[in-house]
């Protein structure tokens, strides 16, 4: 919600993004079907995602950012298959959020490889790419 307010709506932040909860993505030539917990596109890449009766059932445009909420049940797929698909299709950033460990891992795609920029722990306030224009309080996430 905090990211959506600042980046999707532009309240107290730069705007310019379309952020969706649990969108179905069909990526690649097969296609591979994935559903990130959260995904974001720079608005100029996803103008039709604004939600009306014509909104598609799935999207085939890779996100600029994806966030996976890690759980023991999903961790292998989130860290393995999904990260490979996002890398192949050029998603610029991936966040892996673990409520159990209370960590946020921030990855950036560079030269076809994931680079871990930072692992944030516990109740810190962070400015994490690609949303570093706004401070995010992780304590607010863990209490949900």
Coordinates of C-alpha atoms in Angstrom, one line a residue:
X1 CA 0.0 0.0 0.0
X2 CA 2.8 2.4 0.8
X3 CA 4.5 1.8 -2.5
X4 CA 1.2 2.1 -4.4
X5 CA 0.4 5.4 -2.8
X6 CA 3.8 7.0 -3.7
X7 CA 4.5 5.3 -7.0
X8 CA 1.2 4.3 -8.5
X9 CA -0.9 7.2 -7.3
X10 CA 1.9 9.7 -6.8
X11 CA 0.9 10.7 -3.2
X12 CA 4.1 11.8 -1.5
X13 CA 6.2 10.2 -4.2
X14 CA 7.1 10.4 -7.9
X15 CA 4.3 8.3 -9.4
X16 CA 4.9 6.8 -12.8
X17 CA 4.3 3.1 -12.0
X18 CA 1.5 0.5 -12.4
X19 CA 1.6 -1.8 -9.3
X20 CA -0.5 -5.0 -9.3
X21 CA -1.2 -7.6 -6.6
X22 CA -0.9 -11.2 -7.9
X23 CA -1.1 -10.6 -11.6
X24 CA -0.9 -13.6 -13.9
X25 CA 2.0 -13.3 -16.3
X26 CA 2.6 -15.3 -19.4
X27 CA 6.3 -14.8 -20.2
X28 CA 8.6 -16.2 -22.9
X29 CA 7.8 -18.1 -26.0
X30 CA 6.3 -21.2 -24.3
X31 CA 4.9 -19.2 -22.3
X32 CA 5.9 -19.7 -18.7
X33 CA 3.0 -18.8 -16.4
X34 CA 4.0 -17.1 -13.1
X35 CA 2.1 -15.1 -10.5
X36 CA 4.3 -12.8 -8.5
X37 CA 2.9 -11.6 -5.2
X38 CA 3.4 -8.0 -6.4
X39 CA 4.6 -6.7 -9.7
X40 CA 5.3 -3.2 -11.1
X41 CA 5.8 -1.7 -14.5
X42 CA 6.8 1.8 -15.5
X43 CA 3.6 3.3 -16.6
X44 CA 4.7 3.9 -20.2
X45 CA 5.2 0.2 -20.6
X46 CA 1.8 -0.8 -19.2
X47 CA -0.8 1.9 -19.9
X48 CA -3.7 -0.6 -20.4
X49 CA -3.3 -2.1 -16.8
X50 CA -5.5 0.6 -15.2
X51 CA -8.4 -1.8 -14.6
X52 CA -11.8 -1.8 -16.3
X53 CA -13.9 -4.5 -18.0
X54 CA -11.3 -4.6 -20.9
X55 CA -8.4 -5.5 -18.5
X56 CA -6.8 -8.7 -19.8
X57 CA -6.9 -11.9 -17.8
X58 CA -3.1 -12.1 -18.0
X59 CA -0.1 -9.9 -19.1
X60 CA 2.7 -10.8 -21.4
X61 CA 4.9 -7.8 -20.7
X62 CA 7.6 -8.6 -18.2
X63 CA 7.5 -6.5 -15.0
X64 CA 10.2 -3.9 -14.2
X65 CA 9.9 -5.1 -10.6
X66 CA 8.6 -8.2 -8.9
X67 CA 8.2 -9.0 -5.2
X68 CA 7.9 -12.5 -3.9
X69 CA 6.8 -13.2 -0.4
X70 CA 9.0 -16.1 0.7
X71 CA 7.4 -19.0 2.7
X72 CA 8.7 -22.5 3.3
X73 CA 6.2 -23.8 0.8
X74 CA 7.2 -21.3 -2.0
X75 CA 10.8 -20.6 -1.4
X76 CA 12.3 -23.1 -3.8
X77 CA 10.1 -21.9 -6.7
X78 CA 10.5 -18.2 -5.9
X79 CA 14.3 -18.4 -5.7
X80 CA 14.7 -20.9 -8.5
X81 CA 12.2 -21.0 -11.4
X82 CA 10.7 -17.6 -11.0
X83 CA 14.1 -15.8 -10.6
X84 CA 15.3 -17.5 -13.8
X85 CA 12.1 -16.5 -15.7
X86 CA 12.3 -12.9 -14.5
X87 CA 16.1 -12.8 -15.5
X88 CA 15.5 -14.3 -18.9
X89 CA 12.7 -11.8 -19.6
X90 CA 14.6 -8.7 -18.3
X91 CA 12.7 -7.8 -15.1
X92 CA 14.9 -5.0 -13.7
X93 CA 14.5 -5.7 -10.0
X94 CA 13.3 -8.5 -7.8
X95 CA 12.6 -8.3 -4.0
X96 CA 12.4 -11.4 -1.9
X97 CA 10.6 -10.7 1.3
X98 CA 10.7 -13.2 4.1
X99 CA 8.2 -12.5 7.0
X100 CA 9.6 -15.4 8.9
X101 CA 13.2 -14.2 8.8
X102 CA 12.1 -10.5 8.7
X103 CA 14.4 -9.8 5.8
X104 CA 14.1 -8.0 2.5
X105 CA 16.6 -9.0 -0.3
X106 CA 16.9 -6.5 -3.1
X107 CA 18.2 -7.7 -6.5
X108 CA 19.0 -5.8 -9.6
X109 CA 19.5 -7.3 -13.1
X110 CA 23.0 -6.4 -14.5
X111 CA 24.4 -8.0 -17.6
X112 CA 22.0 -10.9 -17.5
X113 CA 22.8 -11.7 -13.9
X114 CA 21.1 -11.0 -10.5
X115 CA 23.2 -8.8 -8.3
X116 CA 22.2 -8.7 -4.6
X117 CA 22.2 -5.0 -3.7
X118 CA 21.3 -5.4 0.0
X119 CA 19.7 -7.6 2.6
X120 CA 17.7 -5.6 5.0
X121 CA 16.8 -7.1 8.4
X122 CA 14.3 -6.5 11.2
X123 CA 12.7 -3.1 11.8
X124 CA 14.8 -0.8 9.7
X125 CA 13.7 2.0 7.4
X126 CA 15.0 1.5 3.9
X127 CA 15.3 3.1 0.5
X128 CA 15.3 0.1 -1.8
X129 CA 15.7 0.2 -5.6
X130 CA 13.7 0.8 -7.7
X131 CA 11.6 2.6 -5.2
X132 CA 14.4 4.4 -3.3
X133 CA 12.7 7.8 -3.7
X134 CA 10.6 6.9 -0.7
X135 CA 11.5 5.5 2.7
X136 CA 9.8 2.2 3.5
X137 CA 9.5 1.2 7.2
X138 CA 9.9 -2.6 7.3
X139 CA 8.4 -2.7 10.9
X140 CA 5.1 -1.8 9.3
X141 CA 5.3 -4.9 7.0
X142 CA 6.2 -7.4 9.7
X143 CA 3.2 -6.4 11.9
X144 CA 0.7 -7.2 9.2

